[in-house]
Coordinates of C-alpha atoms and ligand atoms in Angstrom, one line a residue:
M1 CA -22.3 3.7 19.4
V2 CA -23.5 0.7 17.2
R3 CA -21.2 -0.8 15.2
I4 CA -21.8 -2.6 11.2
A5 CA -20.0 -4.9 9.4
Q6 CA -19.8 -4.0 6.0
L7 CA -19.4 -7.2 3.6
T8 CA -19.1 -6.7 -0.1
D9 CA -18.1 -9.0 -3.1
L10 CA -18.1 -12.0 -1.8
H11 CA -18.2 -13.5 -5.2
L12 CA -19.4 -17.2 -3.9
S13 CA -19.3 -20.3 -6.4
V14 CA -20.3 -23.9 -6.2
A15 CA -17.9 -23.9 -9.4
D16 CA -14.4 -25.0 -9.9
R17 CA -14.0 -26.3 -6.0
G18 CA -15.0 -22.5 -4.7
R19 CA -12.5 -20.7 -6.3
V20 CA -12.8 -17.9 -8.4
F21 CA -9.9 -16.0 -9.7
G22 CA -7.9 -18.9 -7.5
S23 CA -9.5 -16.9 -4.5
D24 CA -10.9 -19.5 -1.9
V25 CA -13.6 -17.6 -1.9
W26 CA -15.2 -19.6 0.9
G27 CA -12.5 -19.6 3.3
N28 CA -12.3 -15.9 2.3
L29 CA -16.0 -15.7 3.9
E30 CA -15.2 -17.8 6.6
R31 CA -12.2 -15.7 7.9
V32 CA -14.3 -12.6 7.5
L33 CA -17.1 -13.7 9.6
A34 CA -15.0 -15.2 12.4
H35 CA -13.6 -11.4 12.7
V36 CA -16.7 -10.0 12.8
Q37 CA -18.0 -12.5 15.4
T38 CA -15.2 -11.6 17.9
L39 CA -15.6 -7.7 17.2
G40 CA -19.6 -8.4 17.5
V41 CA -21.7 -6.1 15.5
D42 CA -25.2 -5.2 15.4
R43 CA -26.2 -5.1 12.2
L44 CA -23.8 -6.8 9.4
V45 CA -24.8 -5.1 6.0
L46 CA -23.9 -7.5 2.5
T47 CA -23.5 -5.0 -0.8
G48 CA -23.8 -7.2 -3.1
D49 CA -21.9 -9.6 -5.9
I50 CA -22.6 -12.0 -2.6
A51 CA -22.9 -15.0 -5.6
N52 CA -20.6 -14.7 -8.4
S53 CA -23.3 -16.6 -10.8
G54 CA -26.4 -15.8 -9.3
G55 CA -27.0 -19.5 -8.6
R56 CA -29.6 -20.5 -5.5
S57 CA -27.4 -23.6 -4.4
V58 CA -24.5 -20.7 -3.3
Y59 CA -27.0 -19.2 -1.4
E60 CA -28.5 -22.1 -0.1
R61 CA -24.8 -23.0 1.2
L62 CA -24.6 -19.2 2.3
R63 CA -27.8 -19.6 4.7
P64 CA -26.6 -21.5 7.5
L65 CA -23.0 -19.2 7.8
L66 CA -25.3 -16.1 8.3
S67 CA -27.9 -17.9 10.6
P68 CA -25.3 -16.7 13.6
F69 CA -26.4 -13.2 12.7
G70 CA -30.2 -13.5 12.4
D71 CA -32.1 -10.7 12.5
R72 CA -28.9 -8.8 12.6
M73 CA -28.5 -8.9 9.0
L74 CA -28.9 -6.8 5.6
L75 CA -29.0 -7.9 2.5
L76 CA -28.5 -6.4 -1.1
P77 CA -27.6 -7.6 -4.8
G78 CA -25.6 -6.8 -6.7
N79 CA -24.8 -7.6 -10.5
H80 CA -23.8 -10.8 -10.3
D81 CA -26.9 -11.9 -8.0
R82 CA -30.1 -12.8 -9.3
R83 CA -33.2 -11.5 -7.0
A84 CA -35.5 -14.4 -7.7
A85 CA -32.6 -16.9 -6.1
L86 CA -32.0 -14.6 -3.7
R87 CA -35.3 -14.3 -2.3
A88 CA -36.2 -17.5 -2.9
V89 CA -33.2 -18.7 -0.1
F90 CA -33.9 -15.5 1.5
P91 CA -37.9 -15.0 1.9
S92 CA -38.2 -12.9 5.1
R93 CA -36.5 -10.3 4.1
W94 CA -38.5 -8.9 1.5
P95 CA -41.8 -8.8 0.2
A96 CA -42.8 -11.5 -2.4
T97 CA -44.4 -8.5 -4.6
A98 CA -41.4 -6.6 -4.4
N99 CA -39.1 -5.5 -7.5
R100 CA -36.1 -4.3 -5.9
L101 CA -34.3 -5.9 -3.1
G102 CA -33.8 -2.9 -0.8
F103 CA -33.6 -2.6 2.9
E104 CA -34.7 0.5 5.8
A105 CA -33.4 0.3 9.2
E106 CA -33.4 2.2 12.1
L107 CA -30.1 2.0 14.4
G108 CA -28.1 4.5 16.2
G109 CA -30.2 7.4 15.6
C110 CA -29.8 7.3 12.2
T111 CA -31.6 5.9 9.2
L112 CA -30.3 3.3 7.6
L113 CA -31.5 2.7 3.6
G114 CA -29.9 -0.1 1.3
L115 CA -30.8 0.5 -2.4
D116 CA -30.7 -2.0 -5.3
S117 CA -28.8 -0.9 -8.1
V118 CA -29.1 -3.8 -10.1
H119 CA -30.0 -3.6 -13.9
E120 CA -30.5 -7.6 -13.9
G121 CA -28.7 -9.2 -17.4
R122 CA -26.6 -6.1 -17.0
T123 CA -23.6 -4.8 -15.1
R124 CA -24.1 -1.3 -15.3
G125 CA -25.9 0.1 -12.3
E126 CA -29.1 1.8 -12.4
L127 CA -32.0 2.6 -9.8
G128 CA -34.6 2.6 -11.9
Q129 CA -37.6 5.4 -11.2
D130 CA -39.6 3.3 -8.8
Q131 CA -36.4 3.1 -6.5
L132 CA -35.9 6.9 -6.7
H133 CA -39.4 7.3 -5.8
W134 CA -39.2 5.6 -2.8
L135 CA -36.1 6.7 -1.9
A136 CA -37.5 10.6 -2.0
G137 CA -40.3 9.4 0.4
R138 CA -37.8 7.6 2.5
L139 CA -36.1 10.7 2.8
A140 CA -39.2 13.2 3.5
A141 CA -40.3 10.5 6.5
T142 CA -37.3 10.5 8.4
T143 CA -35.5 13.9 10.2
R144 CA -32.7 11.3 11.4
P145 CA -29.4 11.1 9.5
V146 CA -29.4 9.0 6.8
V147 CA -26.8 6.2 5.7
L148 CA -26.9 4.8 2.6
F149 CA -25.5 1.3 1.0
L150 CA -26.0 0.2 -2.3
H151 CA -23.3 -1.9 -4.7
H152 CA -22.8 0.3 -7.7
P153 CA -20.9 3.8 -6.5
P154 CA -22.2 6.6 -8.1
V155 CA -18.9 8.2 -9.1
R156 CA -16.3 7.2 -10.9
V157 CA -13.0 5.4 -9.1
R158 CA -10.7 6.1 -12.0
C159 CA -10.6 2.8 -13.0
W160 CA -12.0 1.9 -16.7
F161 CA -13.4 -1.8 -16.1
V162 CA -15.2 -0.5 -13.0
D163 CA -16.1 3.0 -14.0
R164 CA -18.0 1.6 -17.0
D165 CA -20.6 0.1 -14.6
L166 CA -21.7 3.3 -13.3
L167 CA -24.9 4.2 -11.7
R168 CA -26.9 4.9 -14.7
D169 CA -29.1 7.4 -13.3
R170 CA -26.7 9.6 -10.6
D171 CA -27.8 12.6 -11.7
Q172 CA -31.5 11.6 -10.2
L173 CA -29.9 10.3 -7.4
A174 CA -27.6 13.3 -6.2
A175 CA -31.1 15.7 -6.6
L176 CA -32.8 13.6 -4.2
L177 CA -29.8 14.0 -1.9
R178 CA -28.5 17.1 -2.1
P179 CA -31.2 19.3 -0.2
R180 CA -30.2 16.9 3.0
P181 CA -26.8 14.9 2.0
P182 CA -26.3 11.5 3.6
L183 CA -23.9 11.1 7.0
A184 CA -22.0 8.4 4.6
I185 CA -22.5 6.5 1.0
F186 CA -21.2 3.1 1.4
T187 CA -20.5 0.7 -1.9
G188 CA -19.3 -1.9 -3.3
H189 CA -18.4 -3.3 -6.5
V190 CA -15.0 -1.9 -7.6
H191 CA -12.9 -4.4 -5.4
Q192 CA -10.9 -1.3 -3.8
A193 CA -11.2 1.1 -1.2
H194 CA -11.9 4.7 -2.3
E195 CA -13.2 7.7 -0.7
L196 CA -14.8 9.9 -3.0
E197 CA -17.7 12.3 -2.9
F198 CA -21.2 12.1 -3.8
A199 CA -24.2 15.1 -3.8
G200 CA -22.1 16.5 -0.8
A201 CA -21.8 13.5 0.9
P202 CA -18.8 11.0 1.5
V203 CA -18.9 8.0 -0.5
F204 CA -16.5 4.7 0.7
T205 CA -16.2 1.7 -2.1
T206 CA -15.5 -1.0 0.4
P207 CA -12.8 -3.7 -1.2
A208 CA -14.3 -7.1 -1.6
V209 CA -13.9 -10.6 0.5
A210 CA -13.7 -12.4 -2.5
Y211 CA -10.2 -10.7 -3.9
Q212 CA -9.4 -6.8 -4.8
Y213 CA -8.3 -5.1 -8.4
G214 CA -5.3 -3.1 -7.9
L215 CA -6.0 1.0 -7.6
H216 CA -6.5 2.7 -11.0
S217 CA -5.6 -0.9 -12.6
W218 CA -5.9 -1.4 -16.2
V219 CA -6.2 -5.0 -15.8
P220 CA -9.4 -6.4 -14.9
L221 CA -7.7 -9.2 -12.7
P222 CA -7.1 -9.6 -9.2
K223 CA -4.0 -7.8 -7.7
S224 CA -4.7 -9.2 -3.7
L225 CA -6.9 -12.6 -2.8
R226 CA -6.8 -11.3 1.0
P227 CA -10.3 -10.6 1.9
A228 CA -11.3 -7.1 3.5
L229 CA -13.9 -5.4 4.9
R230 CA -15.6 -2.2 6.2
I231 CA -15.8 -1.3 10.1
L232 CA -18.5 1.1 10.5
E233 CA -19.4 3.0 13.8
L234 CA -22.3 5.0 14.3
D235 CA -22.4 7.5 17.2
G236 CA -24.2 10.9 18.2
G237 CA -25.0 11.6 14.8
L238 CA -21.5 10.9 13.5
V239 CA -20.0 8.1 11.3
R240 CA -16.6 6.7 11.1
S241 CA -15.3 4.0 9.5
E242 CA -12.3 1.9 8.8
V243 CA -11.5 -1.2 6.2
V244 CA -9.9 -3.8 7.8
R245 CA -7.6 -6.3 5.7
L246 CA -7.4 -10.2 6.9
Ligands
FE2_301 FE1 -18.1 -7.6 -7.6
FE2_302 FE1 -20.5 -5.6 -9.0

């Protein structure tokens, strides 16, 4: 059995004394990382909105906090991140020429694939033709079960102010996945926990480290400032996961 911690939507900021919507986002992160270290994990996966406004100084302040995880860490950007700054501070994560900041890893008998769903300058998600082509190749190359990570959910969660950011090229993604659906798809962005379905695969949205929106809320303001994360366990071709709220 291998264990993965998924952290999403950290919204880290060096402005306003490190508070976003009143949430102590650095304090939340430190609580979550302390919890992860007591559990012991094989991988730490960050699924975007790492910074609240994409500044390099935020990633530089974050880097030493993640150093205990070393090569066990996998990162993806979200719509609040800026690829150039993220890559500059974590240069060993991606080739200098990569347009998209995704990942591929083998773990627990599974292939983990991370997709970069950022349409830079926009809030909505988009994978783009080049990345869809890359994904098709990776899916064809592995016989192992696939676990997919990306920032934007490919399905609606019935909350208007996040559903408007839905992954734009989700139909093309569905066409790639449907012949052999992934074991599971894990996303962020919505700051809510949902269990849904897409292209024959279960989709789990993970609540944020920074702050949470209410389920099906009409108001884009936090309902809770408590940090959360998701713990995944891969075991013999099966995946289990649970949300932990601290
Ligand atoms: Fe977010
Ligand atoms: Fe987001």
